[in-house]
Short mmCIF file of C-alpha atoms and ligand atoms in Angstrom, two decimals:
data_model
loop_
_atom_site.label_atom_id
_atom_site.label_comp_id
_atom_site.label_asym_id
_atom_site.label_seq_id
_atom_site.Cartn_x
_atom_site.Cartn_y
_atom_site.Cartn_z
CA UNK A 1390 88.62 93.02 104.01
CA UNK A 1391 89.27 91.81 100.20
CA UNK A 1392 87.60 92.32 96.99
CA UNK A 1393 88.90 89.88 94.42
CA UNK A 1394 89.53 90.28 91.07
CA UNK A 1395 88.59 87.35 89.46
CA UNK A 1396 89.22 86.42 85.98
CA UNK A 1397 85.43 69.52 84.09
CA UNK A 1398 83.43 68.39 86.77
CA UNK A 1399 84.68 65.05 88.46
CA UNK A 1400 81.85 64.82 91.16
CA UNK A 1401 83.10 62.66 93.89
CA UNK A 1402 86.62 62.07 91.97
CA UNK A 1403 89.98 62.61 93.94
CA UNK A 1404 93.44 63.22 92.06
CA UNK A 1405 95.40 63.24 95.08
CA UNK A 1406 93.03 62.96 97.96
CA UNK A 1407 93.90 59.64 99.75
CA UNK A 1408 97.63 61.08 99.48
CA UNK A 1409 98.30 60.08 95.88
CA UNK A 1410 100.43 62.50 93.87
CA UNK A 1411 100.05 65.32 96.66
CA UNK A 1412 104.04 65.21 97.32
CA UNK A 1413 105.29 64.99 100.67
CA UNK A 1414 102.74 66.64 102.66
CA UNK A 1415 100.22 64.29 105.43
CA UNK A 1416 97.00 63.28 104.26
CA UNK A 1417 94.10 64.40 106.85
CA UNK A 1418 91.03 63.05 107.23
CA UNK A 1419 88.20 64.79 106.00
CA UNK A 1420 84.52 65.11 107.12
CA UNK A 1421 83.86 66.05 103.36
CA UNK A 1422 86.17 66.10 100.37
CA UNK A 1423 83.84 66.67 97.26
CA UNK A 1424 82.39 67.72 94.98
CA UNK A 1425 85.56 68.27 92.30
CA UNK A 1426 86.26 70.14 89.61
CA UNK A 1427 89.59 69.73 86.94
CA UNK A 1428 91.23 73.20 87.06
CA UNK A 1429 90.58 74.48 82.88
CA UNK A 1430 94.35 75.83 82.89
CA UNK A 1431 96.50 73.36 84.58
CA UNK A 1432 96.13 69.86 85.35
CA UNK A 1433 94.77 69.76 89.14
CA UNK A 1434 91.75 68.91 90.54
CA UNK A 1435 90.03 71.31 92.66
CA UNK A 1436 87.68 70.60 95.26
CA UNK A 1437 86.01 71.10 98.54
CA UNK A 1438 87.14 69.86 101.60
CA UNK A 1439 85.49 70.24 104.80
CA UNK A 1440 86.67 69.49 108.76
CA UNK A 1441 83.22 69.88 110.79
CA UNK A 1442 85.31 69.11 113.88
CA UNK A 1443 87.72 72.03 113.42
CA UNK A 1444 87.72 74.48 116.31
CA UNK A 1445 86.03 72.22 119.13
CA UNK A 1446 83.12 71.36 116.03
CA UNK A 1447 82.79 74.87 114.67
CA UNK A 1448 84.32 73.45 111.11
CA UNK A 1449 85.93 75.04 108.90
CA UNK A 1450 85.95 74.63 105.01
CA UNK A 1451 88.79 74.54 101.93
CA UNK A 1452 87.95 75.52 98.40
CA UNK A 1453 91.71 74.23 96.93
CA UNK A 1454 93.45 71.19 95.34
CA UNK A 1455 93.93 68.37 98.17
CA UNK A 1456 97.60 68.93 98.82
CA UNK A 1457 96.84 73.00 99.76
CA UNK A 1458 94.31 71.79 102.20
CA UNK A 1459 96.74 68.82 103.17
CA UNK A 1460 99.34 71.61 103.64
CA UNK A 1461 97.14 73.84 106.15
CA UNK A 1462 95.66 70.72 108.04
CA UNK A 1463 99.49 70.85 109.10
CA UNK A 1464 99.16 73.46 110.90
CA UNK A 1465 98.97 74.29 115.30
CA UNK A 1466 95.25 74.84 115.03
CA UNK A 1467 94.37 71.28 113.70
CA UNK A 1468 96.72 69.31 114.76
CA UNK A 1469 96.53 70.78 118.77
CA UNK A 1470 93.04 71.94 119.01
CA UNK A 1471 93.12 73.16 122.43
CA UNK A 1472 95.69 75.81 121.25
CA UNK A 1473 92.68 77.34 119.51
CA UNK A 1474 90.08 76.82 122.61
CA UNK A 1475 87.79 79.71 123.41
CA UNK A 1476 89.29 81.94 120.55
CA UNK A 1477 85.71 81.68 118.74
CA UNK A 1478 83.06 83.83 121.15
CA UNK A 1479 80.98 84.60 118.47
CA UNK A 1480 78.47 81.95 117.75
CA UNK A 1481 78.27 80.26 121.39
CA UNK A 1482 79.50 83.28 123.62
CA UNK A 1483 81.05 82.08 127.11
CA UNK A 1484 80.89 85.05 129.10
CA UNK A 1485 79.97 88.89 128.46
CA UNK A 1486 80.47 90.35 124.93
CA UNK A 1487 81.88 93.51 124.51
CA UNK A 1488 79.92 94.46 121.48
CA UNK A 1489 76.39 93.53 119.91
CA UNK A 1490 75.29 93.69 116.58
CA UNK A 1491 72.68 96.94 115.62
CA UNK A 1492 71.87 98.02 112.66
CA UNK A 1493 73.49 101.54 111.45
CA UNK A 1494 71.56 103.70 108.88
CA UNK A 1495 73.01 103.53 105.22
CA UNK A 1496 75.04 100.40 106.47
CA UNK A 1497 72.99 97.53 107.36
CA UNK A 1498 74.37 95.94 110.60
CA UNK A 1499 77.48 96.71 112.13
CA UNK A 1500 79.10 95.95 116.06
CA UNK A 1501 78.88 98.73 118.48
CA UNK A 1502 80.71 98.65 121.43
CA UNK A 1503 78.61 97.63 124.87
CA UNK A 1504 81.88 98.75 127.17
CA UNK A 1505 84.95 100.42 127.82
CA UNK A 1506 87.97 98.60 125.44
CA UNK A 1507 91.02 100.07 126.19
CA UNK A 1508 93.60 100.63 123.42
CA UNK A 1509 95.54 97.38 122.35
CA UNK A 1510 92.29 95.20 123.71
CA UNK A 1511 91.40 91.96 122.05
CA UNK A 1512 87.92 92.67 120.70
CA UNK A 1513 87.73 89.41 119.08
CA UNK A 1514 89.06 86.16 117.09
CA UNK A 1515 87.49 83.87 114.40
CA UNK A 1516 89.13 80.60 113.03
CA UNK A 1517 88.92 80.64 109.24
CA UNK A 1518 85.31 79.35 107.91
CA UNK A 1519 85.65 79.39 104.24
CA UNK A 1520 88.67 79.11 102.88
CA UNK A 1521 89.22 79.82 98.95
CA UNK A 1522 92.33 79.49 97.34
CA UNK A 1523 92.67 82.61 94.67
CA UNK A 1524 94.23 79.80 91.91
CA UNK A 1525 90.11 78.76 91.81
CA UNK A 1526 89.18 81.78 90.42
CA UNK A 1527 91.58 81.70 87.25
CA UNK A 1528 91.18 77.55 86.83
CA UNK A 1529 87.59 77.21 87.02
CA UNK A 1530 84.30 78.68 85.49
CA UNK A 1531 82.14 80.72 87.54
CA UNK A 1532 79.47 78.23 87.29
CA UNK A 1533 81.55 75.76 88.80
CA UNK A 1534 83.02 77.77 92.02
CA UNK A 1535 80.33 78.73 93.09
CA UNK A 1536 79.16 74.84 93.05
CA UNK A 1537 82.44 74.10 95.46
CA UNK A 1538 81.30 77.23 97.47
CA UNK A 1539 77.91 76.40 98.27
CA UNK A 1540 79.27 72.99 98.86
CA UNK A 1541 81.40 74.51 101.56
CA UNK A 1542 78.71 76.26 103.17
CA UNK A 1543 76.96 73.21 103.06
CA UNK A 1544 78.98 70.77 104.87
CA UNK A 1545 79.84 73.03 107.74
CA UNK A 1546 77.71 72.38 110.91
CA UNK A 1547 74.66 73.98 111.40
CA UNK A 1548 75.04 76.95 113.40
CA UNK A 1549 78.36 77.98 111.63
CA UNK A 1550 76.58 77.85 108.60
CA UNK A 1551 73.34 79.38 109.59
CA UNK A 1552 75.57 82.51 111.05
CA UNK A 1553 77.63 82.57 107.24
CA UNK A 1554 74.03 82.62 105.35
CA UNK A 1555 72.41 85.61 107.42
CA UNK A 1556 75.90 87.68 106.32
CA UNK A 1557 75.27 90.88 103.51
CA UNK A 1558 74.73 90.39 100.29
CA UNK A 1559 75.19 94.42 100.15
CA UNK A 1560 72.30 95.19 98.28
CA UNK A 1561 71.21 91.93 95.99
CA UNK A 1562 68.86 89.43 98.10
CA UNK A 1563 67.23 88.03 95.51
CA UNK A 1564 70.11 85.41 93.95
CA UNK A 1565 69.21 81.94 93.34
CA UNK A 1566 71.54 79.57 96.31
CA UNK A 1567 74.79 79.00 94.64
CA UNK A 1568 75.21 82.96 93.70
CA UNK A 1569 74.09 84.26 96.88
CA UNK A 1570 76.70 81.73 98.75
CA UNK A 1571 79.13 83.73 95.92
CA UNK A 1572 77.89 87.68 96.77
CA UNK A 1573 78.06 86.69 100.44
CA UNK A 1574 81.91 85.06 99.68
CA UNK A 1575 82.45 88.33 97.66
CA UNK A 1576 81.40 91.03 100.46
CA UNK A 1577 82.66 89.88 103.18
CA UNK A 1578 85.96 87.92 102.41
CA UNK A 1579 89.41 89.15 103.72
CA UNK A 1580 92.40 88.81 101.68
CA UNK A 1581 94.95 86.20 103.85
CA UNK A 1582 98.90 86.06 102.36
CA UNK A 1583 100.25 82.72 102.05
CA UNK A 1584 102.86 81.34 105.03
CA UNK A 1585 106.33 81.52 104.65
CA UNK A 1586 106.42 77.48 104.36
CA UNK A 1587 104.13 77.43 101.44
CA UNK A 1588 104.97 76.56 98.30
CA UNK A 1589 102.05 78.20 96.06
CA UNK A 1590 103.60 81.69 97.20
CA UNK A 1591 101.98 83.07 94.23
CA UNK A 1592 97.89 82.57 95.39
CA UNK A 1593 96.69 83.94 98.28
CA UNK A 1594 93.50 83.34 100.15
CA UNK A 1595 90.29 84.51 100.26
CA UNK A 1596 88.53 84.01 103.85
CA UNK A 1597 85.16 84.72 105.48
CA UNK A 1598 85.20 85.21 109.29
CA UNK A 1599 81.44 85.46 109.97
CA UNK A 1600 81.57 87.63 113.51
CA UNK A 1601 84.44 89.79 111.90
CA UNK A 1602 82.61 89.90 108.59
CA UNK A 1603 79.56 92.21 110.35
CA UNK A 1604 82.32 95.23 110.99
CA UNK A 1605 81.51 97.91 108.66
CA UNK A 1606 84.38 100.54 107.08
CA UNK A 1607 86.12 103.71 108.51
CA UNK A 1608 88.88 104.81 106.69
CA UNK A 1609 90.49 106.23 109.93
CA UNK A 1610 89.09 102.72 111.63
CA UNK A 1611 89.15 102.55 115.59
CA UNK A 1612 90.22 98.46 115.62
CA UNK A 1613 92.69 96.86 113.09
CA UNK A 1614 93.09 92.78 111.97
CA UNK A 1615 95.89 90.31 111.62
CA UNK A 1616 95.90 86.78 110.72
CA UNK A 1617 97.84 84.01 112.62
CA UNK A 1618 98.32 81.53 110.44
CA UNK A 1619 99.26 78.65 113.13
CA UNK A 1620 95.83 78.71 114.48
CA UNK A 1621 94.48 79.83 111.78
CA UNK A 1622 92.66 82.94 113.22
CA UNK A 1623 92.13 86.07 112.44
CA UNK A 1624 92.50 88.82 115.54
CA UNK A 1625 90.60 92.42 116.05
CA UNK A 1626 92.62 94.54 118.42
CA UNK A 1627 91.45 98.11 119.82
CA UNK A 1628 93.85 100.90 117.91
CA UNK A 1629 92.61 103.20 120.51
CA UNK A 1630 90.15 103.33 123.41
CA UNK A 1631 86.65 102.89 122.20
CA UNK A 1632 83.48 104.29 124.03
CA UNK A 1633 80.06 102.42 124.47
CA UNK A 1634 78.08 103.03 121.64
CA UNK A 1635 80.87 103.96 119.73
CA UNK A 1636 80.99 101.68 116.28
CA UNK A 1637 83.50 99.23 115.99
CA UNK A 1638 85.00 99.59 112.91
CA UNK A 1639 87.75 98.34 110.52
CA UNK A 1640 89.38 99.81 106.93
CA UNK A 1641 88.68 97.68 104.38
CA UNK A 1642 91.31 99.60 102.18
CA UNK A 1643 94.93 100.69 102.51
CA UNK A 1644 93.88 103.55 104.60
CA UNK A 1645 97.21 105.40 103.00
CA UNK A 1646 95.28 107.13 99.86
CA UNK A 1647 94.04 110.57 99.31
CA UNK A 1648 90.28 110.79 99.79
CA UNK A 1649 89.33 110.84 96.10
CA UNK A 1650 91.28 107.02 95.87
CA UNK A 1651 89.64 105.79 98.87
CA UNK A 1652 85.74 106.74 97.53
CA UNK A 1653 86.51 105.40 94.13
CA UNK A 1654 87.80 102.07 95.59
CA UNK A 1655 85.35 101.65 98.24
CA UNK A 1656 82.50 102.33 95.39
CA UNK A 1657 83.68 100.29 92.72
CA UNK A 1658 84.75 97.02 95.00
CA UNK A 1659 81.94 97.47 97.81
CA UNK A 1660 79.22 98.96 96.18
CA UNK A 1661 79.17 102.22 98.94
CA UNK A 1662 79.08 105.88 99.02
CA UNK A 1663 81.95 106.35 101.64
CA UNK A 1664 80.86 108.64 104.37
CA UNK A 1665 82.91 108.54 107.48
CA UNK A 1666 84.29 111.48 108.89
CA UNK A 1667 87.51 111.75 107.00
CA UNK A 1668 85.81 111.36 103.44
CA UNK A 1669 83.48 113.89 104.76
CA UNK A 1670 85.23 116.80 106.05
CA UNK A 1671 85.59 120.08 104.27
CA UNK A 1672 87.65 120.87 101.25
CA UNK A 1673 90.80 122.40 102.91
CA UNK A 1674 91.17 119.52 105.90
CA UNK A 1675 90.77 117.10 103.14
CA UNK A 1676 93.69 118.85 101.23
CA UNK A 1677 95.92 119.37 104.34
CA UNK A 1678 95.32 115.07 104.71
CA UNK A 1679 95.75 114.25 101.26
CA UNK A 1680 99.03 116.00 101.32
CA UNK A 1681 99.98 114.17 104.67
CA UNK A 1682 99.19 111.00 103.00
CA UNK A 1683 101.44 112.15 99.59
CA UNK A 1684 104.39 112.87 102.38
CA UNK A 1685 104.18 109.92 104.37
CA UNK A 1686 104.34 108.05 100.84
CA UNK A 1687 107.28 109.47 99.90
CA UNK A 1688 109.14 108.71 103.17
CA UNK A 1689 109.23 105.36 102.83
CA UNK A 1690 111.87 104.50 100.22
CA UNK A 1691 114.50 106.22 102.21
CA UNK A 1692 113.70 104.88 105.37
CA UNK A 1693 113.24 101.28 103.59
CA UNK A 1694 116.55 101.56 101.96
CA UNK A 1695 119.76 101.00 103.72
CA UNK A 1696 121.65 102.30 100.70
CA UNK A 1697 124.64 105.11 101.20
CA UNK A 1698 122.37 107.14 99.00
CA UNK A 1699 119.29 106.71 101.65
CA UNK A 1700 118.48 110.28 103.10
CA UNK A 1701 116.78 108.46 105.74
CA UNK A 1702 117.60 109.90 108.73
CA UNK A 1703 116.33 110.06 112.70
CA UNK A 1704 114.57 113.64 111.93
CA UNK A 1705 112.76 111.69 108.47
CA UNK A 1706 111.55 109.14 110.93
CA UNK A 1707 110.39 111.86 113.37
CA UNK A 1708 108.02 113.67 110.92
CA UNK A 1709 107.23 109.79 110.02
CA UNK A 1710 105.55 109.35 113.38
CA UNK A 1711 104.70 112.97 113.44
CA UNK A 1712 102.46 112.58 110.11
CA UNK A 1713 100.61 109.06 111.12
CA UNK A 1714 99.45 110.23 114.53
CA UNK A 1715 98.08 113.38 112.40
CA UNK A 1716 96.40 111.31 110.44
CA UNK A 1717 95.17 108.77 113.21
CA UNK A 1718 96.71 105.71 110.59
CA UNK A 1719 97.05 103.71 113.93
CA UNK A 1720 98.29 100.66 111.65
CA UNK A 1721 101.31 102.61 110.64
CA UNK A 1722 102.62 103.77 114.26
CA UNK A 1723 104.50 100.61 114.76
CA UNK A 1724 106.40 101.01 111.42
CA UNK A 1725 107.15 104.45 112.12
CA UNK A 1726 108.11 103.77 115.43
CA UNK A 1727 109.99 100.36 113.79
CA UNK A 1728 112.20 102.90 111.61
CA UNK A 1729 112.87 105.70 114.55
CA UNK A 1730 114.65 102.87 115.99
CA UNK A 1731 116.72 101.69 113.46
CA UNK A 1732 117.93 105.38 112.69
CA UNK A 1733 118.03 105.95 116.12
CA UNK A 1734 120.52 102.75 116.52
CA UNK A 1735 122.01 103.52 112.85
CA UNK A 1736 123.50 106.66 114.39
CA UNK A 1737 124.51 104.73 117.72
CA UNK A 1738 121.76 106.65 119.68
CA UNK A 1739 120.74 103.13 121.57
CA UNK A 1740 118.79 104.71 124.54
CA UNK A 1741 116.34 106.92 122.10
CA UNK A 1742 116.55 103.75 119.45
CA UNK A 1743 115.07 101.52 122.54
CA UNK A 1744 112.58 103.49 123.44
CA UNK A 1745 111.74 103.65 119.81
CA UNK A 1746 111.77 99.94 119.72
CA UNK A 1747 109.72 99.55 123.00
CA UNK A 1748 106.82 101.73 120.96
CA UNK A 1749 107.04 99.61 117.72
CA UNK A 1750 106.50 96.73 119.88
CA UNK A 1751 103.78 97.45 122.00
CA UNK A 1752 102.20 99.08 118.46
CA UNK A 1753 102.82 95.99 116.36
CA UNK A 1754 101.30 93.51 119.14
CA UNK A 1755 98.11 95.04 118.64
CA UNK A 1756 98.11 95.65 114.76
CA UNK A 1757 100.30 92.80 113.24
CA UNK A 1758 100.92 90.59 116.18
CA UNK A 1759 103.68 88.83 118.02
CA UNK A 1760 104.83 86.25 115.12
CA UNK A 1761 105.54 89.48 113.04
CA UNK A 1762 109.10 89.44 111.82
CA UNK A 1763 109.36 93.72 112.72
CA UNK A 1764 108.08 92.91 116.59
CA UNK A 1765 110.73 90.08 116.46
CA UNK A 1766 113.79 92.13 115.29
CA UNK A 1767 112.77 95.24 117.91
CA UNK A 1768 112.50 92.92 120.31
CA UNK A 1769 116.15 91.62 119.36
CA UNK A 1770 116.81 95.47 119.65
CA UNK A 1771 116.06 95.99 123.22
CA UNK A 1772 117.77 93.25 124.67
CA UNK A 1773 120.95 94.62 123.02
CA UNK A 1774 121.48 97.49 120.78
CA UNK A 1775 125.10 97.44 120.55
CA UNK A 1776 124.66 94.18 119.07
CA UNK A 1777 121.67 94.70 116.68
CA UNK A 1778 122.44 94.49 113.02
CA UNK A 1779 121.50 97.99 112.85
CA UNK A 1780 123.92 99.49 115.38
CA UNK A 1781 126.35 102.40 113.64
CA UNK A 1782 124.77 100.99 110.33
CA UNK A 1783 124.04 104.71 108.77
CA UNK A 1784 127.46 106.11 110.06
CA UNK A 1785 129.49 103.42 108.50
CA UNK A 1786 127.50 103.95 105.44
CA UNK A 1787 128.19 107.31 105.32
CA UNK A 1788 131.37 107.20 105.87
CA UNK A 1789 131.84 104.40 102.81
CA UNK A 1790 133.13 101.53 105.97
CA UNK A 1791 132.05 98.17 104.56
CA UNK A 1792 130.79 96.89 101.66
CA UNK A 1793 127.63 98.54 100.24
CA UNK A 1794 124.38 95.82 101.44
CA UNK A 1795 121.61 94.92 99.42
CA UNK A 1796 118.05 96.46 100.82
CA UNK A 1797 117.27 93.24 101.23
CA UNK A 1798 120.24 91.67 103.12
C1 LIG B 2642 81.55 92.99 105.41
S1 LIG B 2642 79.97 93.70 105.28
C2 LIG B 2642 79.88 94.61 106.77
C3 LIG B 2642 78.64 94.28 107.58
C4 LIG B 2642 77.34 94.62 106.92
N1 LIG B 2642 77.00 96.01 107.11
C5 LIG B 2642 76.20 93.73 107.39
O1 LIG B 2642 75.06 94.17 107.40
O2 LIG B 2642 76.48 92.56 107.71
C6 LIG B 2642 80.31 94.87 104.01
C7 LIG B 2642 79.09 95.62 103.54
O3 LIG B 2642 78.62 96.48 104.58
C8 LIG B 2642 78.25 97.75 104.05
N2 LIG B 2642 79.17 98.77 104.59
C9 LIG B 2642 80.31 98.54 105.27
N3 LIG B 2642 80.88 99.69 105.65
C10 LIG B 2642 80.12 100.68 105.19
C11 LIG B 2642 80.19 102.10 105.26
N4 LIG B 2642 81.19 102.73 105.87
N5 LIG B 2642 79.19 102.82 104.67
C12 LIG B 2642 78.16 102.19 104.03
N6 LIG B 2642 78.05 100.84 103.94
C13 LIG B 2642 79.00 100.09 104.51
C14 LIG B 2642 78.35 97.63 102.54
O4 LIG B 2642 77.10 97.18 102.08
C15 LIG B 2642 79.39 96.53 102.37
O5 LIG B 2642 79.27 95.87 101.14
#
């Protein structure tokens, strides 16, 4: 869940729209592609662009210049729509949920759970609705966004966008239709990290999921999110097992901050008083967590760094793991376990670095997925340990054999 921090009309005109001037990427075909606005900084056009037939006619819309939305319609989900069949249970359920929406005192609605889910359960998936490149918000006025955004609403078919208009407005609910379309953007947007393949590395996305969007904030959350950008679709696994009429819930935050960080953040970007159990508890556990927190911070240049003058070590990785399942940060287990390994292998201990490994990956499937590069490399690991790049890798640096890596090599 995001916040952003934001910073000439051409109604109906198109720089590169029919494929004109958008480089080398396809054209697709549109069910809308307006209204347009020139960007006030550079010279691009930004505009709207709408496929109401995206995700078996769910739709999906793109607040960016033509050849961004050119550049995504490239991807698995649009161009093989069955690989994206089913993921959506949200607005036209197929079978048995495993949640419903109630209302929770002090939060307005939230999901509660209507079964067992087991840990590492799929709880649920929604294909991008609104789309907003985060260039928009530094190129164009406010008065003018918001135009493209309630344009986007708009144009998506009517159940989709019936579902995106019910979402909270936190506490405003009187806001004339262009602003509300904004405070609804503004609460309940994720932030989503460019692809590898892009070119504008530099702008990220901001992205409403309207079923995922009604999960409220725990800072010690019970169900964590990753975004696969080939189908364009953002998962919510199970961290652990949840009960029936237990809340389903999600951090909006880096849950890695000392309480005082995580109140101030959640109260200046979300408008809320945070009162889960961990922002709650008494004075001395809330020391004892804030100092885990200030530990498990300071572990991680060592272990990142592969360095002679690392510390890192197996024991550093130990109290690693040790110190996340303390603090129940379930979305940190598979790095911890991720780094066991590799000091497990980088001191040729390849039995304790696979079972390492085998953690990280069962971990990372449920909290960053199976297209993560970290699930990729352990699972490179267990096949062969001996021949993993990380094999012997802190004994020979200890011992000065080999040239002296970059971190990032
Ligand atoms: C993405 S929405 C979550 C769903 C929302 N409760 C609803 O009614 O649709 C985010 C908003 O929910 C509320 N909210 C989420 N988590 C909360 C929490 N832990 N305590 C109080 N309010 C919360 C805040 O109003 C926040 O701006």
């Amino acid at each position: 869940m995001a916040s952003r921090s934001r910073t000439a009309l051409v109604d109906g005109g198109r720089a590169c729209g029919n494929g004109t001037g958008c480089g080398h990427v396809p054209d697709h075909t549109w069910t809308h592609s307006t209204p347009c606005f020139k960007g006030t900084i550079s010279d691009i056009e930004i505009c709207t662009f709408t496929d109401a037939n995206f995700a078996q006619g769910r739709g999906a819309s793109f607040v960016m210049t033509a050849k961004r939305a050119s550049y995504l319609a490239t991807h698995s989900g649009f161009v093989n729509p069955e690989i994206i069949k089913g993921v959506n249970e949200d607005l036209e359920p197929t079978g048995p949920a495993k949640y419903e929406m109630r209302e929770f005192p002090g939060k307005g609605m939230g999901l509660v759970a209507t079964d067992h889910i087991r840990r590492g359960d799929l709880i649920m998936g929604n294909t991008v609705s609104l789309m907003i490149d985060y260039k928009v918000f530094s190129e164009l006025p406010k008065e003018q966004y918001i135009q493209l955004e309630a344009a986007a609403f708009d144009h998506l078919p009517g159940p989709h966008r019936s579902a995106l208009l019910k979402l909270s407005t936190h506490e405003e609910t009187d806001l004339p239709y262009a602003a509300r379309v904004d405070k609804i953007t503004a609460t309940n947007a994720f932030d989503i990290n460019p692809d590898h393949n892009d070119e504008d590395q530099d702008y990220a996305f901001f992205v409403v999921f309207p079923g995922i969007a009604r999960m409220n904030h725990d800072c010690r959350a019970n169900a964590d999110y990753y975004y696969d950008h080939d189908t364009m679709t953002q998962y919510i696994h199970a961290m652990r097992p949840i009960s029936p009429g237990e809340e389903i819930t999600i951090s909006y935050i880096n849950p890695k901050m000392r309480r005082a960080d995580r109140m101030e953040r959640l109260k200046r970007l979300w408008g809320f008083d945070c009162a889960c159990h961990l922002c709650t508890q008494g004075r001395a556990q809330a020391e004892a967590s804030d100092e885990r927190i200030d530990q498990i911070k300071e572990l991680y240049p060592d272990l990142r760094s592969f360095q002679s003058s690392s510390r890192a070590s197996p024991q550093m990785a130990e109290l690693l793991i040790s110190l996340a399942e303390q603090e129940m940060l379930g979305g940190t287990m598979y790095e911890a376990y991720t780094f066991a390994a590799l000091e497990y292998n980088g001191i040729g201990d390849a039995w304790t670095a696979t079972k390492y490994a085998r953690l990280a990956i069962e971990w990372g499937l449920t909290t960053v997925g199976e297209k993560d590069g970290d699930v990729n490399d352990m699972k490179e690991l267990v096949v062969d340990p001996w021949k993993h790049w990380s094999w012997m890798l802190r004994t020979r640096k200890k011992n000065g054999w080999g040239k002296e890596p970059a971190d990032d090599e």
